[in-house]
mmCIF file of C-alpha atoms and ligand atoms in Angstrom:
data_model
loop_
_atom_site.group_PDB
_atom_site.id
_atom_site.type_symbol
_atom_site.label_atom_id
_atom_site.label_comp_id
_atom_site.label_asym_id
_atom_site.label_seq_id
_atom_site.Cartn_x
_atom_site.Cartn_y
_atom_site.Cartn_z
ATOM 1 C CA MET A 536 23.042 9.895 -37.908
ATOM 2 C CA THR A 537 23.106 12.341 -35.065
ATOM 3 C CA ASP A 538 26.175 13.067 -33.000
ATOM 4 C CA PRO A 539 25.028 12.505 -29.416
ATOM 5 C CA SER A 540 27.212 15.290 -28.197
ATOM 6 C CA THR A 541 25.298 17.851 -30.298
ATOM 7 C CA VAL A 542 21.952 17.018 -28.776
ATOM 8 C CA PRO A 543 21.237 18.793 -25.502
ATOM 9 C CA SER A 544 20.633 16.463 -22.568
ATOM 10 C CA SER A 545 17.138 17.877 -22.474
ATOM 11 C CA SER A 546 15.253 20.475 -24.349
ATOM 12 C CA GLY A 547 12.684 21.480 -21.858
ATOM 13 C CA ASP A 548 9.138 20.280 -21.786
ATOM 14 C CA TYR A 549 8.014 17.844 -24.400
ATOM 15 C CA GLN A 550 5.686 15.034 -25.102
ATOM 16 C CA LEU A 551 5.931 11.632 -26.794
ATOM 17 C CA ASN A 552 2.982 10.384 -28.858
ATOM 18 C CA LEU A 553 3.104 6.700 -29.527
ATOM 19 C CA THR A 554 0.592 5.781 -32.302
ATOM 20 C CA THR A 555 -1.080 2.400 -32.355
ATOM 21 C CA GLU A 556 0.952 1.442 -35.446
ATOM 22 C CA SER A 557 4.268 2.428 -33.912
ATOM 23 C CA ALA A 558 3.410 0.662 -30.658
ATOM 24 C CA ARG A 559 2.653 -2.545 -32.556
ATOM 25 C CA ARG A 560 5.843 -2.370 -34.585
ATOM 26 C CA PHE A 561 7.826 -1.802 -31.397
ATOM 27 C CA ARG A 562 6.264 -4.838 -29.831
ATOM 28 C CA GLU A 563 7.021 -6.930 -32.871
ATOM 29 C CA VAL A 564 10.630 -5.800 -32.848
ATOM 30 C CA MET A 565 10.926 -6.525 -29.145
ATOM 31 C CA ARG A 566 9.369 -9.986 -29.541
ATOM 32 C CA GLY A 567 11.824 -10.688 -32.313
ATOM 33 C CA PHE A 568 14.616 -9.543 -30.001
ATOM 34 C CA LEU A 569 13.454 -11.921 -27.288
ATOM 35 C CA ASP A 570 13.106 -14.808 -29.757
ATOM 36 C CA GLU A 571 16.545 -14.277 -31.254
ATOM 37 C CA THR A 572 18.404 -13.795 -27.971
ATOM 38 C CA GLY A 573 16.532 -15.773 -25.304
ATOM 39 C CA CYS A 574 16.361 -12.697 -23.077
ATOM 40 C CA SER A 575 13.607 -12.653 -20.448
ATOM 41 C CA MET A 576 12.820 -9.008 -20.861
ATOM 42 C CA GLY A 577 13.489 -6.342 -23.407
ATOM 43 C CA ALA A 578 12.464 -2.725 -23.230
ATOM 44 C CA VAL A 579 13.098 0.613 -24.914
ATOM 45 C CA ILE A 580 13.367 3.350 -22.337
ATOM 46 C CA GLU A 581 13.424 7.087 -22.717
ATOM 47 C CA ARG A 582 16.422 8.640 -20.900
ATOM 48 C CA SER A 583 14.269 10.270 -18.231
ATOM 49 C CA GLY A 584 12.914 6.802 -17.229
ATOM 50 C CA ALA A 585 9.695 6.360 -19.168
ATOM 51 C CA VAL A 586 9.248 2.908 -20.813
ATOM 52 C CA ILE A 587 8.233 3.193 -24.466
ATOM 53 C CA VAL A 588 7.784 -0.565 -25.029
ATOM 54 C CA SER A 589 8.580 -3.695 -23.065
ATOM 55 C CA GLU A 590 8.090 -7.401 -23.587
ATOM 56 C CA GLN A 591 8.688 -10.198 -21.100
ATOM 57 C CA ARG A 592 9.077 -13.952 -21.194
ATOM 58 C CA SER A 593 9.209 -16.056 -18.062
ATOM 59 C CA PRO A 594 12.766 -17.315 -17.508
ATOM 60 C CA GLY A 595 11.346 -20.329 -15.574
ATOM 61 C CA ASN A 596 12.949 -21.488 -12.316
ATOM 62 C CA GLY A 597 10.300 -19.552 -10.409
ATOM 63 C CA VAL A 598 12.142 -16.301 -11.227
ATOM 64 C CA LYS A 599 9.662 -13.435 -10.953
ATOM 65 C CA LEU A 600 10.090 -10.679 -13.544
ATOM 66 C CA PRO A 601 9.955 -7.125 -12.302
ATOM 67 C CA ARG A 602 7.549 -4.319 -13.238
ATOM 68 C CA ALA A 603 8.769 -2.779 -16.428
ATOM 69 C CA ASP A 604 8.250 0.849 -15.273
ATOM 70 C CA SER A 605 10.279 0.301 -12.134
ATOM 71 C CA VAL A 606 13.177 -1.339 -13.891
ATOM 72 C CA GLY A 607 12.977 1.354 -16.612
ATOM 73 C CA ALA A 608 13.286 4.130 -14.060
ATOM 74 C CA LEU A 609 16.233 2.439 -12.314
ATOM 75 C CA ALA A 610 17.978 1.561 -15.578
ATOM 76 C CA ALA A 611 17.666 5.146 -16.804
ATOM 77 C CA GLY A 612 19.168 6.267 -13.502
ATOM 78 C CA LEU A 613 21.960 3.683 -13.747
ATOM 79 C CA PHE A 614 22.725 4.677 -17.299
ATOM 80 C CA ALA A 615 22.672 8.396 -16.602
ATOM 81 C CA SER A 616 24.941 8.075 -13.553
ATOM 82 C CA THR A 617 27.347 5.800 -15.492
ATOM 83 C CA HIS A 618 27.427 8.463 -18.230
ATOM 84 C CA MET A 619 28.356 11.133 -15.668
ATOM 85 C CA LEU A 620 30.975 8.869 -14.105
ATOM 86 C CA ALA A 621 32.522 8.262 -17.467
ATOM 87 C CA LYS A 622 32.653 11.961 -18.131
ATOM 88 C CA GLN A 623 34.605 12.478 -14.879
ATOM 89 C CA ILE A 624 37.440 10.415 -16.316
ATOM 90 C CA GLY A 625 37.273 12.097 -19.662
ATOM 91 C CA GLU A 626 35.236 9.418 -21.400
ATOM 92 C CA GLN A 627 32.192 9.936 -23.562
ATOM 93 C CA GLU A 628 29.037 7.870 -23.219
ATOM 94 C CA PRO A 629 29.706 4.304 -22.164
ATOM 95 C CA PRO A 630 28.619 2.002 -25.002
ATOM 96 C CA GLU A 631 26.799 -0.252 -22.577
ATOM 97 C CA VAL A 632 26.292 -0.966 -18.893
ATOM 98 C CA ILE A 633 26.090 -4.561 -17.705
ATOM 99 C CA CYS A 634 24.975 -5.741 -14.251
ATOM 100 C CA HIS A 635 26.085 -9.245 -13.545
ATOM 101 C CA GLY A 636 23.985 -11.193 -11.087
ATOM 102 C CA GLN A 637 24.050 -14.784 -9.969
ATOM 103 C CA ASP A 638 21.404 -16.078 -12.321
ATOM 104 C CA MET A 639 19.984 -13.068 -14.039
ATOM 105 C CA HIS A 640 21.814 -10.148 -15.623
ATOM 106 C CA MET A 641 20.988 -6.765 -17.093
ATOM 107 C CA PHE A 642 22.208 -4.972 -20.173
ATOM 108 C CA VAL A 643 21.599 -1.263 -20.951
ATOM 109 C CA ALA A 644 22.872 0.408 -24.085
ATOM 110 C CA PRO A 645 22.039 3.661 -25.913
ATOM 111 C CA LEU A 646 19.972 3.455 -29.093
ATOM 112 C CA SER A 647 20.076 7.176 -29.619
ATOM 113 C CA PRO A 648 20.684 10.325 -27.586
ATOM 114 C CA GLU A 649 17.161 9.977 -26.136
ATOM 115 C CA PHE A 650 16.540 6.249 -25.990
ATOM 116 C CA ALA A 651 18.194 3.188 -24.567
ATOM 117 C CA LEU A 652 17.671 -0.548 -24.870
ATOM 118 C CA LEU A 653 17.293 -2.574 -21.655
ATOM 119 C CA ALA A 654 17.582 -6.314 -21.588
ATOM 120 C CA VAL A 655 17.279 -8.784 -18.694
ATOM 121 C CA PHE A 656 18.756 -12.215 -19.406
ATOM 122 C CA PRO A 657 19.597 -15.543 -17.791
ATOM 123 C CA ASN A 658 23.011 -17.236 -17.742
ATOM 124 C CA ARG A 659 22.473 -19.147 -20.947
ATOM 125 C CA VAL A 660 22.373 -16.037 -23.074
ATOM 126 C CA ALA A 661 25.632 -14.603 -24.444
ATOM 127 C CA VAL A 662 26.118 -10.875 -24.199
ATOM 128 C CA GLY A 663 27.595 -10.854 -27.732
ATOM 129 C CA LEU A 664 24.327 -12.020 -29.161
ATOM 130 C CA ILE A 665 22.472 -9.312 -27.299
ATOM 131 C CA ARG A 666 24.864 -6.671 -28.691
ATOM 132 C CA LEU A 667 24.319 -8.023 -32.176
ATOM 133 C CA GLN A 668 20.552 -8.074 -31.888
ATOM 134 C CA ALA A 669 20.532 -4.597 -30.235
ATOM 135 C CA ARG A 670 21.696 -3.192 -33.567
ATOM 136 C CA LYS A 671 18.739 -4.852 -35.250
ATOM 137 C CA VAL A 672 16.383 -3.364 -32.654
ATOM 138 C CA ALA A 673 17.893 0.089 -33.232
ATOM 139 C CA ALA A 674 17.478 -0.304 -37.003
ATOM 140 C CA GLY A 675 13.926 -1.634 -36.573
ATOM 141 C CA ILE A 676 12.561 1.184 -34.448
ATOM 142 C CA MET A 677 14.713 4.241 -35.167
ATOM 143 C CA ALA A 678 12.386 5.655 -37.834
ATOM 144 C CA ASP A 679 9.429 5.322 -35.527
ATOM 145 C CA LEU A 680 11.328 6.826 -32.608
ATOM 146 C CA GLY A 681 12.110 9.800 -34.739
ATOM 147 C CA GLN A 682 8.482 10.027 -35.590
ATOM 148 C CA ILE A 683 7.171 9.960 -32.032
ATOM 149 C CA ILE A 684 9.232 12.775 -30.704
ATOM 150 C CA ARG A 685 8.293 14.905 -33.675
ATOM 151 C CA ASN A 686 4.736 13.944 -33.558
ATOM 152 C CA VAL A 687 3.470 15.982 -30.726
ATOM 153 C CA THR A 688 -0.053 16.849 -31.816
ATOM 154 C CA VAL A 689 -1.740 13.774 -33.038
ATOM 155 C CA LEU A 690 -4.837 12.143 -31.572
ATOM 156 C CA ALA A 691 -5.885 13.858 -28.388
ATOM 157 C CA PRO A 692 -7.172 11.733 -25.541
ATOM 158 C CA ALA A 693 -9.541 14.540 -24.788
ATOM 159 C CA SER A 694 -10.053 18.175 -25.737
ATOM 160 C CA GLY A 695 -10.390 20.844 -23.088
ATOM 161 C CA SER A 696 -9.904 20.191 -19.453
ATOM 162 C CA PRO A 697 -11.185 16.978 -17.884
ATOM 163 C CA PRO A 698 -14.477 17.468 -16.055
ATOM 164 C CA SER A 699 -13.792 18.972 -12.646
ATOM 165 C CA GLU A 700 -15.271 16.000 -10.687
ATOM 166 C CA GLU A 701 -12.839 13.684 -12.490
ATOM 167 C CA ARG A 702 -9.918 15.977 -11.608
ATOM 168 C CA GLU A 703 -10.963 16.361 -7.979
ATOM 169 C CA ASN A 704 -11.201 12.705 -7.505
ATOM 170 C CA LEU A 705 -7.837 11.996 -9.060
ATOM 171 C CA PHE A 706 -6.424 10.154 -6.076
ATOM 172 C CA LEU A 707 -9.060 10.684 -3.419
ATOM 173 C CA ARG A 708 -10.551 7.276 -3.507
ATOM 174 C CA TYR A 709 -7.211 5.898 -2.345
ATOM 175 C CA ASN A 710 -6.832 8.490 0.407
ATOM 176 C CA MET B 1369 7.620 14.656 -20.452
ATOM 177 C CA ALA B 1370 4.225 13.199 -21.039
ATOM 178 C CA LEU B 1371 4.203 9.809 -22.788
ATOM 179 C CA VAL B 1372 1.011 9.122 -24.613
ATOM 180 C CA ASN B 1373 0.505 5.589 -25.830
ATOM 181 C CA HIS B 1374 -2.483 5.353 -28.099
ATOM 182 C CA ASP B 1375 -2.150 1.590 -28.357
ATOM 183 C CA THR B 1376 -2.376 0.759 -24.695
ATOM 184 C CA LYS B 1377 -4.418 3.914 -24.068
ATOM 185 C CA GLU B 1378 -2.102 5.201 -21.364
ATOM 186 C CA VAL B 1379 -0.822 8.617 -20.543
ATOM 187 C CA GLN B 1380 2.225 8.809 -18.297
ATOM 188 C CA PHE B 1381 3.580 11.811 -16.302
ATOM 189 C CA LYS B 1382 6.600 12.361 -14.241
ATOM 190 C CA ILE B 1383 6.281 14.338 -10.969
ATOM 191 C CA VAL B 1384 9.390 15.169 -8.920
ATOM 192 C CA TYR B 1385 9.481 16.090 -5.261
ATOM 193 C CA CYS B 1386 12.357 18.393 -4.463
ATOM 194 C CA GLY B 1387 13.380 20.667 -1.603
ATOM 195 C CA PRO B 1388 16.112 20.858 1.045
ATOM 196 C CA ALA B 1389 17.585 17.903 2.841
ATOM 197 C CA PHE B 1390 15.413 16.437 5.558
ATOM 198 C CA SER B 1391 12.270 18.428 4.552
ATOM 199 C CA GLY B 1392 10.123 15.293 4.173
ATOM 200 C CA LYS B 1393 10.174 14.407 0.428
ATOM 201 C CA THR B 1394 10.690 10.669 1.045
ATOM 202 C CA THR B 1395 8.038 10.808 3.757
ATOM 203 C CA ASN B 1396 5.503 12.079 1.225
ATOM 204 C CA LEU B 1397 6.102 9.111 -1.043
ATOM 205 C CA GLN B 1398 6.022 6.661 1.802
ATOM 206 C CA HIS B 1399 2.610 7.920 2.868
ATOM 207 C CA ILE B 1400 1.275 7.721 -0.679
ATOM 208 C CA HIS B 1401 2.748 4.243 -1.066
ATOM 209 C CA GLY B 1402 1.085 3.141 2.206
ATOM 210 C CA ARG B 1403 -2.341 4.428 1.300
ATOM 211 C CA ILE B 1404 -2.768 3.301 -2.314
ATOM 212 C CA ASP B 1405 -3.983 -0.220 -3.027
ATOM 213 C CA ASP B 1406 -1.265 -2.669 -4.158
ATOM 214 C CA ASP B 1407 -2.813 -3.159 -7.633
ATOM 215 C CA ARG B 1408 -2.694 0.566 -8.244
ATOM 216 C CA ARG B 1409 0.924 1.120 -7.539
ATOM 217 C CA GLY B 1410 4.384 -0.477 -7.813
ATOM 218 C CA ASP B 1411 6.838 -0.836 -4.977
ATOM 219 C CA LEU B 1412 8.522 2.187 -3.517
ATOM 220 C CA LEU B 1413 12.149 2.031 -4.631
ATOM 221 C CA SER B 1414 14.535 4.028 -2.497
ATOM 222 C CA MET B 1415 18.250 4.612 -3.136
ATOM 223 C CA ALA B 1416 19.344 5.845 0.206
ATOM 224 C CA THR B 1417 22.072 5.517 2.813
ATOM 225 C CA SER B 1418 21.633 3.362 5.897
ATOM 226 C CA THR B 1419 20.415 6.444 7.644
ATOM 227 C CA ASP B 1420 17.696 7.090 5.063
ATOM 228 C CA ARG B 1421 19.223 10.042 3.355
ATOM 229 C CA THR B 1422 18.314 9.809 -0.266
ATOM 230 C CA VAL B 1423 21.430 9.535 -2.460
ATOM 231 C CA PHE B 1424 19.901 9.147 -5.891
ATOM 232 C CA PHE B 1425 16.098 9.092 -5.923
ATOM 233 C CA ASP B 1426 13.012 7.417 -4.609
ATOM 234 C CA TYR B 1427 10.594 6.153 -7.167
ATOM 235 C CA LEU B 1428 6.879 5.198 -6.924
ATOM 236 C CA PRO B 1429 4.671 4.487 -9.928
ATOM 237 C CA ILE B 1430 0.973 5.001 -9.343
ATOM 238 C CA ASP B 1431 -2.234 4.777 -11.407
ATOM 239 C CA ALA B 1432 -4.799 7.559 -11.260
ATOM 240 C CA VAL B 1433 -8.275 7.772 -12.668
ATOM 241 C CA LEU B 1434 -9.413 6.836 -16.094
ATOM 242 C CA ILE B 1435 -9.988 10.010 -18.153
ATOM 243 C CA LYS B 1436 -11.801 9.705 -21.474
ATOM 244 C CA GLY B 1437 -10.814 6.066 -21.796
ATOM 245 C CA TYR B 1438 -7.142 6.782 -21.110
ATOM 246 C CA HIS B 1439 -5.369 5.350 -18.070
ATOM 247 C CA THR B 1440 -3.341 8.014 -16.351
ATOM 248 C CA LYS B 1441 -0.140 7.036 -14.678
ATOM 249 C CA PHE B 1442 2.070 9.122 -12.552
ATOM 250 C CA GLN B 1443 5.733 8.347 -11.890
ATOM 251 C CA LEU B 1444 6.693 9.972 -8.603
ATOM 252 C CA TYR B 1445 10.333 10.737 -7.929
ATOM 253 C CA THR B 1446 12.136 12.444 -5.090
ATOM 254 C CA VAL B 1447 15.577 13.934 -5.454
ATOM 255 C CA PRO B 1448 18.239 14.036 -2.757
ATOM 256 C CA GLY B 1449 18.111 17.327 -0.909
ATOM 257 C CA GLN B 1450 21.679 17.386 0.275
ATOM 258 C CA VAL B 1451 23.730 19.999 -1.432
ATOM 259 C CA ALA B 1452 26.450 17.438 -2.435
ATOM 260 C CA TYR B 1453 24.047 15.654 -4.753
ATOM 261 C CA ASN B 1454 23.591 18.362 -7.304
ATOM 262 C CA ALA B 1455 24.544 16.251 -10.265
ATOM 263 C CA THR B 1456 22.154 13.412 -9.441
ATOM 264 C CA ARG B 1457 19.387 15.954 -8.761
ATOM 265 C CA GLN B 1458 19.894 17.336 -12.212
ATOM 266 C CA LEU B 1459 19.499 13.881 -13.726
ATOM 267 C CA VAL B 1460 16.311 13.071 -11.901
ATOM 268 C CA LEU B 1461 14.675 16.418 -12.737
ATOM 269 C CA ARG B 1462 15.016 15.670 -16.428
ATOM 270 C CA GLY B 1463 11.700 15.327 -18.132
ATOM 271 C CA ALA B 1464 9.602 16.336 -15.148
ATOM 272 C CA ASP B 1465 6.075 17.287 -15.945
ATOM 273 C CA GLY B 1466 5.373 18.771 -12.568
ATOM 274 C CA LEU B 1467 7.227 19.609 -9.354
ATOM 275 C CA VAL B 1468 6.442 19.606 -5.671
ATOM 276 C CA PHE B 1469 8.795 21.701 -3.670
ATOM 277 C CA VAL B 1470 8.758 20.422 -0.021
ATOM 278 C CA VAL B 1471 9.604 23.247 2.383
ATOM 279 C CA ASP B 1472 10.768 22.585 5.940
ATOM 280 C CA SER B 1473 8.838 24.985 8.245
ATOM 281 C CA SER B 1474 11.368 24.686 11.030
ATOM 282 C CA PRO B 1475 12.632 28.149 11.878
ATOM 283 C CA GLU B 1476 16.297 27.196 11.629
ATOM 284 C CA LYS B 1477 15.764 25.901 8.021
ATOM 285 C CA LEU B 1478 14.640 29.271 6.521
ATOM 286 C CA GLU B 1479 17.822 29.975 4.585
ATOM 287 C CA GLU B 1480 18.239 26.368 3.486
ATOM 288 C CA ASN B 1481 14.758 26.438 1.922
ATOM 289 C CA ALA B 1482 15.552 29.573 -0.017
ATOM 290 C CA GLN B 1483 18.880 28.167 -1.142
ATOM 291 C CA ALA B 1484 17.324 24.917 -2.295
ATOM 292 C CA LEU B 1485 14.669 26.754 -4.283
ATOM 293 C CA ARG B 1486 17.383 28.711 -6.049
ATOM 294 C CA THR B 1487 19.303 25.571 -6.796
ATOM 295 C CA THR B 1488 16.195 23.879 -8.159
ATOM 296 C CA GLU B 1489 15.569 26.808 -10.466
ATOM 297 C CA GLU B 1490 19.103 26.488 -11.686
ATOM 298 C CA ASN B 1491 18.904 22.721 -12.115
ATOM 299 C CA LEU B 1492 15.735 23.197 -14.159
ATOM 300 C CA ALA B 1493 17.290 25.957 -16.262
ATOM 301 C CA GLN B 1494 20.199 23.746 -17.068
ATOM 302 C CA ASN B 1495 17.574 21.288 -18.475
ATOM 303 C CA GLY B 1496 16.061 24.103 -20.532
ATOM 304 C CA VAL B 1497 13.029 24.440 -18.268
ATOM 305 C CA VAL B 1498 11.658 27.716 -16.778
ATOM 306 C CA MET B 1499 10.507 26.941 -13.226
ATOM 307 C CA ASP B 1500 7.664 29.455 -13.356
ATOM 308 C CA GLU B 1501 6.253 27.748 -16.461
ATOM 309 C CA LEU B 1502 6.056 24.312 -14.857
ATOM 310 C CA PRO B 1503 3.169 22.940 -12.837
ATOM 311 C CA PHE B 1504 4.704 23.575 -9.425
ATOM 312 C CA VAL B 1505 3.324 23.324 -5.927
ATOM 313 C CA LEU B 1506 4.954 24.581 -2.737
ATOM 314 C CA GLN B 1507 4.277 22.219 0.151
ATOM 315 C CA TYR B 1508 4.903 23.918 3.542
ATOM 316 C CA ASN B 1509 5.682 20.807 5.447
ATOM 317 C CA LYS B 1510 6.356 20.181 9.117
ATOM 318 C CA ARG B 1511 3.638 22.564 10.234
ATOM 319 C CA ASP B 1512 3.696 20.668 13.533
ATOM 320 C CA VAL B 1513 7.211 21.648 14.668
ATOM 321 C CA PRO B 1514 7.493 24.133 17.550
ATOM 322 C CA GLY B 1515 7.816 27.677 16.291
ATOM 323 C CA ALA B 1516 6.925 26.722 12.721
ATOM 324 C CA VAL B 1517 7.537 29.739 10.495
ATOM 325 C CA ALA B 1518 4.291 31.629 9.661
ATOM 326 C CA VAL B 1519 2.907 30.960 6.178
ATOM 327 C CA GLU B 1520 3.067 34.672 5.359
ATOM 328 C CA HIS B 1521 6.741 34.787 6.176
ATOM 329 C CA LEU B 1522 7.401 31.664 4.041
ATOM 330 C CA ASN B 1523 5.429 33.281 1.183
ATOM 331 C CA LEU B 1524 7.520 36.414 1.469
ATOM 332 C CA LEU B 1525 10.690 34.428 1.335
ATOM 333 C CA LEU B 1526 9.817 31.743 -1.216
ATOM 334 C CA ASN B 1527 6.761 32.734 -3.155
ATOM 335 C CA GLN B 1528 7.409 36.121 -4.678
ATOM 336 C CA ARG B 1529 6.911 34.915 -8.183
ATOM 337 C CA PRO B 1530 5.233 36.503 -11.299
ATOM 338 C CA THR B 1531 2.392 34.172 -10.531
ATOM 339 C CA PRO B 1532 2.681 32.792 -7.004
ATOM 340 C CA PHE B 1533 2.859 28.998 -6.713
ATOM 341 C CA PRO B 1534 -0.083 27.189 -5.146
ATOM 342 C CA VAL B 1535 0.694 26.497 -1.470
ATOM 343 C CA VAL B 1536 -0.360 23.467 0.585
ATOM 344 C CA GLU B 1537 0.351 23.252 4.322
ATOM 345 C CA ALA B 1538 1.235 19.768 5.366
ATOM 346 C CA VAL B 1539 2.480 17.417 8.076
ATOM 347 C CA ALA B 1540 3.761 14.629 5.919
ATOM 348 C CA SER B 1541 4.790 12.414 8.857
ATOM 349 C CA GLN B 1542 1.131 12.280 9.801
ATOM 350 C CA GLY B 1543 -0.110 12.105 6.238
ATOM 351 C CA TYR B 1544 -1.819 15.449 6.593
ATOM 352 C CA ASN B 1545 -2.383 17.044 3.133
ATOM 353 C CA VAL B 1546 0.038 14.637 1.404
ATOM 354 C CA PHE B 1547 -2.700 13.712 -1.124
ATOM 355 C CA ALA B 1548 -3.928 17.341 -1.279
ATOM 356 C CA THR B 1549 -0.488 18.215 -2.477
ATOM 357 C CA LEU B 1550 -0.272 15.401 -4.983
ATOM 358 C CA ASN B 1551 -3.783 16.241 -6.273
ATOM 359 C CA SER B 1552 -2.909 19.857 -6.619
ATOM 360 C CA VAL B 1553 0.216 19.241 -8.839
ATOM 361 C CA ALA B 1554 -1.427 16.362 -10.720
ATOM 362 C CA GLU B 1555 -4.437 18.490 -11.533
ATOM 363 C CA GLU B 1556 -2.228 21.261 -12.896
ATOM 364 C CA VAL B 1557 -0.248 18.744 -14.955
ATOM 365 C CA LEU B 1558 -3.488 17.299 -16.414
ATOM 366 C CA GLN B 1559 -5.003 20.678 -17.090
ATOM 367 C CA ARG B 1560 -1.894 21.765 -18.911
ATOM 368 C CA PHE B 1561 -1.817 18.523 -20.843
ATOM 369 C CA HIS B 1562 -5.432 18.891 -21.890
ATOM 370 C CA ALA B 1563 -5.007 22.516 -22.751
ATOM 371 C CA SER B 1564 -1.964 21.800 -24.912
ATOM 372 C CA VAL B 1565 -3.706 18.935 -26.625
ATOM 373 C CA ALA B 1566 -6.748 21.156 -27.288
ATOM 374 C CA SER B 1567 -4.615 23.845 -28.821
ATOM 375 C CA GLY B 1568 -2.800 21.320 -30.979
ATOM 376 C CA GLY B 1569 0.609 21.792 -29.462
ATOM 377 C CA GLY B 1570 1.455 25.361 -28.563
ATOM 378 C CA PRO B 1571 4.192 26.793 -26.461
ATOM 379 C CA GLY B 1572 6.206 24.563 -24.162
ATOM 380 C CA TRP B 1573 5.898 21.554 -26.400
ATOM 381 C CA GLY B 1574 9.480 21.520 -27.468
ATOM 382 C CA VAL B 1575 10.145 19.115 -30.286
ATOM 383 C CA ARG B 1576 13.354 17.313 -30.787
ATOM 384 C CA ASP B 1577 13.735 16.128 -34.274
ATOM 385 C CA GLN B 1578 16.950 14.228 -34.554
ATOM 386 C CA VAL B 1579 17.396 10.640 -33.576
ATOM 387 C CA GLY B 1580 20.372 8.644 -34.549
ATOM 388 C CA ALA B 1581 21.367 5.106 -33.855
ATOM 389 C CA THR B 1582 24.493 4.790 -31.781
ATOM 390 C CA VAL B 1583 24.466 1.090 -30.957
ATOM 391 C CA GLY B 1584 27.394 -0.891 -32.086
HETATM 392 N N1 LIG C 2924 7.812 16.796 12.728
HETATM 393 C C1 LIG C 2924 7.777 16.407 11.433
HETATM 394 N N2 LIG C 2924 8.698 15.603 10.957
HETATM 395 C C2 LIG C 2924 8.610 15.210 9.688
HETATM 396 C C3 LIG C 2924 7.531 15.656 8.771
HETATM 397 N N3 LIG C 2924 7.700 15.120 7.550
HETATM 398 C C4 LIG C 2924 8.875 14.374 7.674
HETATM 399 N N4 LIG C 2924 9.375 14.412 8.870
HETATM 400 C C5 LIG C 2924 10.640 13.776 9.416
HETATM 401 O O1 LIG C 2924 11.749 14.439 8.805
HETATM 402 C C6 LIG C 2924 12.822 13.510 8.631
HETATM 403 C C7 LIG C 2924 13.354 13.581 7.215
HETATM 404 O O2 LIG C 2924 12.326 13.138 6.314
HETATM 405 P P1 LIG C 2924 12.661 12.564 4.890
HETATM 406 O O3 LIG C 2924 11.353 12.295 4.211
HETATM 407 O O4 LIG C 2924 13.605 11.432 4.977
HETATM 408 O O5 LIG C 2924 13.434 13.827 4.256
HETATM 409 P P2 LIG C 2924 13.938 13.955 2.764
HETATM 410 O O6 LIG C 2924 13.431 15.335 2.299
HETATM 411 O O7 LIG C 2924 13.614 12.809 1.895
HETATM 412 O O8 LIG C 2924 15.513 14.085 3.026
HETATM 413 P P3 LIG C 2924 16.725 13.837 1.984
HETATM 414 O O9 LIG C 2924 16.524 12.465 1.352
HETATM 415 O O10 LIG C 2924 17.979 13.865 2.718
HETATM 416 O O11 LIG C 2924 16.719 14.931 0.959
HETATM 417 C C8 LIG C 2924 12.243 12.196 9.013
HETATM 418 O O12 LIG C 2924 12.656 11.836 10.293
HETATM 419 C C9 LIG C 2924 10.811 12.348 8.934
HETATM 420 O O13 LIG C 2924 10.021 11.475 9.802
HETATM 421 C C10 LIG C 2924 6.552 16.534 9.376
HETATM 422 O O14 LIG C 2924 5.582 16.968 8.750
HETATM 423 N N5 LIG C 2924 6.697 16.906 10.678
HETATM 424 MG MG1 LIG C 2925 14.754 11.479 0.885
#
């Protein structure tokens, strides 16, 4: 197990490669997490805001679930700023951050120095259960997470530069 | 930090707009948000004061073209330009694949631009990133203001680099060259990504090899 304090907050430029097998395992683990807890959404986010995997279940009552990438970016920001706040009062990383709403709530907790678990849940779900299942999630995906940040060279989407007409038209058709 | 998902066939990049306070970073994202079809982007999320000064970041996820069967997604962020927000700026810069530095061409903002560029370089260095090695575009914004500083003068002040940064002149409040700027940085990000992939890794692909569970 790594001591979070020994890992730099960032080590420059890097890339995460998520293989099909890892992605499927992640989804399975997240589905299991939703089944066991009754959460409406579960996601693993990288600390700079990228969503590695997310699964959603409709909470009913006409509640609309948010876009995973937007919630991921905000949750990473929330967690990072809470971390900095904690440091100001001499604390280390907060073990979790919980946002209590009227009907829906949010839970963010670190899985490792680089990754965090995000859960969105309705009133009927107990936080204790989420904590418990979060450990299972960590155990279920940690080997793969270790793999994807090591695995920087597998399966290229393309070799060489993309054709120039593709690059030039990157956003133009929306302009 | 590029995230490649071979299962969903998606590649995701993070692009951060930085620069001095009030230079037009949020305005860039507002224009992009307004011009891209709803189904190709998420909402523009802004964490700002009641007077629109960014306190944490703005965030806009957008989809770009399909390249070789892979969907390309860009996560656009702005950082707060105000000096007081150094710590939050540092957090948002983390994992950036490309940067747009939005310069205010107003004559009275010259020194502020230079100072902000130095701070950005420091912020990146603290994240272990060398600014000159990152896809980086200088947007000379507010070209419409009276007495806008000449481009040559701005270059002299801001762009004396080993390899000068690409420059785009813009009027973000009118949408002028906002997409040209985004295209420019996105193209560089993609080129670099493809080059790195082609060379099977190579420099700049730092690998972190330790992951430990800390839940519980
Ligand atoms: N004249 C002119 N005004 C502009 C231009 N671009 C932006 N503005 C205006 O400049 C002001 C500040 O713009 P913002 O986009 O909020 O600036 P910012 O860089 O996000 O500022 P912070 O969030 O404080 O760092 C707004 O009133 C904009 O309308 C431009 O090209 N020309
Ligand atoms: Mg702003």
